[in-house]
């Protein structure tokens, strides 16, 4: 039984298969004719180097074209938990244990910022305020989960909330449709990210390793789109 998977290409292929399918490491080991411990060691050894090469890098200065419109949203992924609702990872919205991450992208579909992972109980606004600040831009589009963020970012555009006991006016409905139309690409971007099953299925790995996996996969998505 060989100790290692072999060439760097094979090691990278092993990691990508794991991310894309999120099958067991034992099953991947059958393909490479090694045991599951070798697969685990290979992935852990490769992740830190790959993240430095492909992760979303902070640009010292964004172009004027990039800074016109930014799209902002957070997503939650289910994770293994104890079943107790008092656990910080328990999301009342999803009724399960989750990990929350926020991304910022341009209207040209380039991801420019990824937040650290947060427990599912943390509100979207708190995630925003405890992450790196948004680059200066003409306008920011976000969903209703960021209501109240206007104090921090006056140029943010959010859907209008329905008044209590009253329907939205026709003008407000049209405004909400326009906001939804502009920010819709961020939802498609999450779909691209979650094609990698490791960020879609119930997350089984250790929570501290989540950030590096998100960094690598968002970098791959940018690379796929020519950035």
Tab-separated table of C-alpha atoms in Angstrom:
chain	number	residue	atom	x	y	z
A	1	UNK	CA	0.000	0.000	0.000
A	2	UNK	CA	1.657	3.284	-1.087
A	3	UNK	CA	2.118	5.940	1.584
A	4	UNK	CA	1.361	8.911	-0.670
A	5	UNK	CA	-0.975	9.680	-3.558
A	6	UNK	CA	1.913	10.619	-5.830
A	7	UNK	CA	2.399	13.672	-8.017
A	8	UNK	CA	1.206	17.174	-7.147
A	9	UNK	CA	-1.377	16.871	-9.936
A	10	UNK	CA	-2.840	13.740	-8.311
A	11	UNK	CA	-2.894	15.403	-4.894
A	12	UNK	CA	-4.725	18.427	-6.325
A	13	UNK	CA	-7.158	16.129	-8.140
A	14	UNK	CA	-7.819	14.300	-4.869
A	15	UNK	CA	-8.639	17.566	-3.075
A	16	UNK	CA	-10.916	18.801	-5.882
A	17	UNK	CA	-12.811	15.510	-6.010
A	18	UNK	CA	-13.350	15.732	-2.256
A	19	UNK	CA	-14.591	19.333	-2.455
A	20	UNK	CA	-16.801	18.691	-5.473
A	21	UNK	CA	-18.449	15.442	-4.322
A	22	UNK	CA	-17.932	15.514	-0.529
A	23	UNK	CA	-17.915	11.741	-0.570
A	24	UNK	CA	-16.047	9.868	2.157
A	25	UNK	CA	-12.263	9.923	2.191
A	26	UNK	CA	-12.340	6.144	2.345
A	27	UNK	CA	-14.140	6.019	-1.024
A	28	UNK	CA	-11.676	8.498	-2.584
A	29	UNK	CA	-8.866	6.319	-1.244
A	30	UNK	CA	-10.162	3.418	-3.358
A	31	UNK	CA	-9.679	5.517	-6.517
A	32	UNK	CA	-6.081	6.375	-5.653
A	33	UNK	CA	-5.317	2.982	-4.072
A	34	UNK	CA	-4.440	4.442	-0.668
A	35	UNK	CA	-6.156	4.403	2.693
A	36	UNK	CA	-8.408	7.163	4.029
A	37	UNK	CA	-5.728	8.465	6.408
A	38	UNK	CA	-3.463	9.191	3.419
A	39	UNK	CA	-6.280	11.112	1.716
A	40	UNK	CA	-6.864	13.109	4.908
A	41	UNK	CA	-3.160	13.950	5.267
A	42	UNK	CA	-2.927	14.969	1.604
A	43	UNK	CA	-5.860	17.393	1.852
A	44	UNK	CA	-4.635	18.952	5.100
A	45	UNK	CA	-1.121	19.362	3.695
A	46	UNK	CA	-2.294	20.892	0.408
A	47	UNK	CA	-4.988	23.313	1.669
A	48	UNK	CA	-2.701	25.976	3.226
A	49	UNK	CA	-0.549	26.231	0.080
A	50	UNK	CA	-3.502	26.228	-2.312
A	51	UNK	CA	-5.338	28.906	-0.325
A	52	UNK	CA	-2.365	31.264	-0.641
A	53	UNK	CA	-2.312	30.821	-4.411
A	54	UNK	CA	-6.015	30.976	-5.232
A	55	UNK	CA	-7.826	32.800	-2.409
A	56	UNK	CA	-9.550	36.173	-2.855
A	57	UNK	CA	-6.742	38.699	-2.471
A	58	UNK	CA	-7.317	42.209	-1.172
A	59	UNK	CA	-6.572	44.655	-3.954
A	60	UNK	CA	-4.835	47.859	-2.816
A	61	UNK	CA	-6.952	49.904	-5.211
A	62	UNK	CA	-10.065	48.857	-7.082
A	63	UNK	CA	-10.811	50.285	-10.507
A	64	UNK	CA	-13.459	52.962	-10.962
A	65	UNK	CA	-15.539	50.529	-13.006
A	66	UNK	CA	-15.451	47.979	-10.179
A	67	UNK	CA	-16.516	50.523	-7.590
A	68	UNK	CA	-19.757	51.527	-9.294
A	69	UNK	CA	-22.021	48.840	-7.781
A	70	UNK	CA	-21.315	46.181	-5.147
A	71	UNK	CA	-23.627	43.305	-4.171
A	72	UNK	CA	-23.722	42.019	-0.618
A	73	UNK	CA	-25.284	38.887	0.875
A	74	UNK	CA	-24.780	36.177	3.492
A	75	UNK	CA	-25.422	32.458	3.248
A	76	UNK	CA	-25.828	29.706	5.830
A	77	UNK	CA	-24.747	26.085	5.633
A	78	UNK	CA	-25.991	23.379	7.923
A	79	UNK	CA	-23.408	21.783	10.173
A	80	UNK	CA	-23.352	19.016	12.732
A	81	UNK	CA	-24.521	20.154	16.156
A	82	UNK	CA	-25.546	18.937	19.584
A	83	UNK	CA	-29.255	19.544	18.969
A	84	UNK	CA	-29.459	22.196	21.689
A	85	UNK	CA	-31.050	25.502	20.652
A	86	UNK	CA	-28.770	27.376	23.101
A	87	UNK	CA	-25.718	26.457	21.040
A	88	UNK	CA	-24.259	29.565	19.297
A	89	UNK	CA	-24.351	27.687	15.985
A	90	UNK	CA	-28.113	27.154	16.228
A	91	UNK	CA	-29.922	29.344	13.690
A	92	UNK	CA	-33.487	30.203	14.654
A	93	UNK	CA	-34.190	31.103	11.034
A	94	UNK	CA	-33.031	27.737	9.656
A	95	UNK	CA	-34.068	25.732	12.766
A	96	UNK	CA	-30.740	23.898	12.657
A	97	UNK	CA	-27.050	24.379	13.389
A	98	UNK	CA	-25.402	26.472	10.688
A	99	UNK	CA	-22.270	28.383	9.709
A	100	UNK	CA	-22.778	31.823	8.161
A	101	UNK	CA	-20.525	33.530	5.614
A	102	UNK	CA	-20.883	36.809	3.727
A	103	UNK	CA	-19.558	37.645	0.278
A	104	UNK	CA	-19.185	40.955	-1.553
A	105	UNK	CA	-19.076	40.940	-5.337
A	106	UNK	CA	-19.178	43.454	-8.147
A	107	UNK	CA	-21.976	43.681	-10.673
A	108	UNK	CA	-19.411	42.167	-13.089
A	109	UNK	CA	-19.639	38.946	-11.009
A	110	UNK	CA	-16.192	39.196	-9.419
A	111	UNK	CA	-16.005	38.213	-5.734
A	112	UNK	CA	-13.845	40.803	-3.980
A	113	UNK	CA	-14.341	39.928	-0.312
A	114	UNK	CA	-15.294	36.913	1.810
A	115	UNK	CA	-16.013	37.252	5.526
A	116	UNK	CA	-14.726	34.887	8.198
A	117	UNK	CA	-17.267	32.195	9.143
A	118	UNK	CA	-19.700	33.070	11.946
A	119	UNK	CA	-22.042	30.905	14.071
A	120	UNK	CA	-25.562	30.681	12.641
A	121	UNK	CA	-27.103	32.652	15.517
A	122	UNK	CA	-25.174	35.805	14.537
A	123	UNK	CA	-27.289	38.393	12.693
A	124	UNK	CA	-26.339	39.474	9.168
A	125	UNK	CA	-25.683	43.042	10.327
A	126	UNK	CA	-23.297	41.808	13.024
A	127	UNK	CA	-21.446	39.729	10.418
A	128	UNK	CA	-21.075	42.867	8.292
A	129	UNK	CA	-19.910	45.065	11.159
A	130	UNK	CA	-17.353	42.531	12.393
A	131	UNK	CA	-15.887	41.886	8.929
A	132	UNK	CA	-13.623	44.065	6.783
A	133	UNK	CA	-15.256	47.312	5.701
A	134	UNK	CA	-16.860	47.589	2.274
A	135	UNK	CA	-14.688	49.425	-0.297
A	136	UNK	CA	-15.900	52.875	-1.280
A	137	UNK	CA	-18.396	52.632	-4.123
A	138	UNK	CA	-21.318	54.382	-5.725
A	139	UNK	CA	-24.027	52.028	-4.453
A	140	UNK	CA	-24.459	48.806	-2.453
A	141	UNK	CA	-27.355	46.387	-2.913
A	142	UNK	CA	-28.409	43.956	-0.183
A	143	UNK	CA	-31.499	42.066	0.980
A	144	UNK	CA	-33.880	42.820	3.843
A	145	UNK	CA	-31.640	40.962	6.321
A	146	UNK	CA	-29.478	44.102	6.411
A	147	UNK	CA	-32.263	46.459	7.541
A	148	UNK	CA	-30.664	49.097	9.782
A	149	UNK	CA	-27.335	49.142	7.968
A	150	UNK	CA	-28.196	52.501	6.402
A	151	UNK	CA	-26.586	54.177	9.432
A	152	UNK	CA	-23.202	52.688	8.501
A	153	UNK	CA	-23.546	52.868	4.704
A	154	UNK	CA	-25.849	55.676	3.477
A	155	UNK	CA	-25.439	54.491	-0.133
A	156	UNK	CA	-26.914	51.044	0.571
A	157	UNK	CA	-30.155	50.109	-1.198
A	158	UNK	CA	-32.489	47.729	0.634
A	159	UNK	CA	-35.998	46.436	-0.110
A	160	UNK	CA	-38.827	48.446	1.433
A	161	UNK	CA	-40.488	46.742	4.387
A	162	UNK	CA	-44.238	46.212	4.320
A	163	UNK	CA	-45.990	48.597	6.760
A	164	UNK	CA	-47.781	46.871	9.615
A	165	UNK	CA	-51.340	46.089	8.577
A	166	UNK	CA	-50.946	47.801	5.200
A	167	UNK	CA	-49.848	46.607	1.757
A	168	UNK	CA	-46.834	48.025	-0.007
A	169	UNK	CA	-47.570	50.890	-2.344
A	170	UNK	CA	-47.225	50.297	-6.073
A	171	UNK	CA	-44.169	52.555	-6.124
A	172	UNK	CA	-42.498	50.572	-3.323
A	173	UNK	CA	-43.278	47.302	-5.099
A	174	UNK	CA	-41.581	48.566	-8.241
A	175	UNK	CA	-38.585	49.719	-6.182
A	176	UNK	CA	-38.289	46.288	-4.515
A	177	UNK	CA	-38.385	44.585	-7.916
A	178	UNK	CA	-35.588	46.834	-9.165
A	179	UNK	CA	-33.458	46.065	-6.069
A	180	UNK	CA	-34.093	42.347	-6.493
A	181	UNK	CA	-33.177	42.518	-10.185
A	182	UNK	CA	-29.831	44.213	-9.474
A	183	UNK	CA	-28.820	41.962	-6.564
A	184	UNK	CA	-30.035	38.709	-8.158
A	185	UNK	CA	-26.542	37.807	-9.520
A	186	UNK	CA	-25.279	37.279	-5.968
A	187	UNK	CA	-27.800	34.446	-5.554
A	188	UNK	CA	-26.473	32.813	-8.726
A	189	UNK	CA	-22.955	33.250	-7.356
A	190	UNK	CA	-23.892	31.273	-4.240
A	191	UNK	CA	-25.192	28.560	-6.547
A	192	UNK	CA	-21.786	28.430	-8.277
A	193	UNK	CA	-20.079	28.161	-4.894
A	194	UNK	CA	-22.438	25.456	-3.628
A	195	UNK	CA	-21.906	23.262	-6.669
A	196	UNK	CA	-18.975	22.160	-4.505
A	197	UNK	CA	-20.854	19.776	-2.253
A	198	UNK	CA	-18.561	20.408	0.707
A	199	UNK	CA	-20.246	23.838	0.988
A	200	UNK	CA	-23.751	22.507	0.301
A	201	UNK	CA	-24.262	19.298	2.251
A	202	UNK	CA	-24.228	19.136	6.048
A	203	UNK	CA	-20.677	20.201	6.934
A	204	UNK	CA	-18.916	17.280	8.656
A	205	UNK	CA	-15.392	18.656	9.022
A	206	UNK	CA	-14.048	20.700	11.922
A	207	UNK	CA	-15.456	24.237	12.095
A	208	UNK	CA	-12.005	25.943	12.290
A	209	UNK	CA	-11.175	24.483	8.845
A	210	UNK	CA	-14.272	26.028	7.208
A	211	UNK	CA	-12.648	29.377	6.377
A	212	UNK	CA	-9.816	27.886	4.336
A	213	UNK	CA	-12.232	25.732	2.309
A	214	UNK	CA	-14.444	28.740	1.563
A	215	UNK	CA	-11.348	30.758	0.564
A	216	UNK	CA	-10.194	28.092	-1.897
A	217	UNK	CA	-13.607	27.524	-3.464
A	218	UNK	CA	-14.435	31.224	-3.931
A	219	UNK	CA	-11.003	31.593	-5.520
A	220	UNK	CA	-11.796	28.713	-7.905
A	221	UNK	CA	-15.143	30.337	-8.814
A	222	UNK	CA	-13.375	33.621	-9.602
A	223	UNK	CA	-10.778	31.765	-11.665
A	224	UNK	CA	-13.515	29.960	-13.592
A	225	UNK	CA	-15.068	33.314	-14.477
A	226	UNK	CA	-11.776	34.745	-15.748
A	227	UNK	CA	-10.730	36.809	-12.690
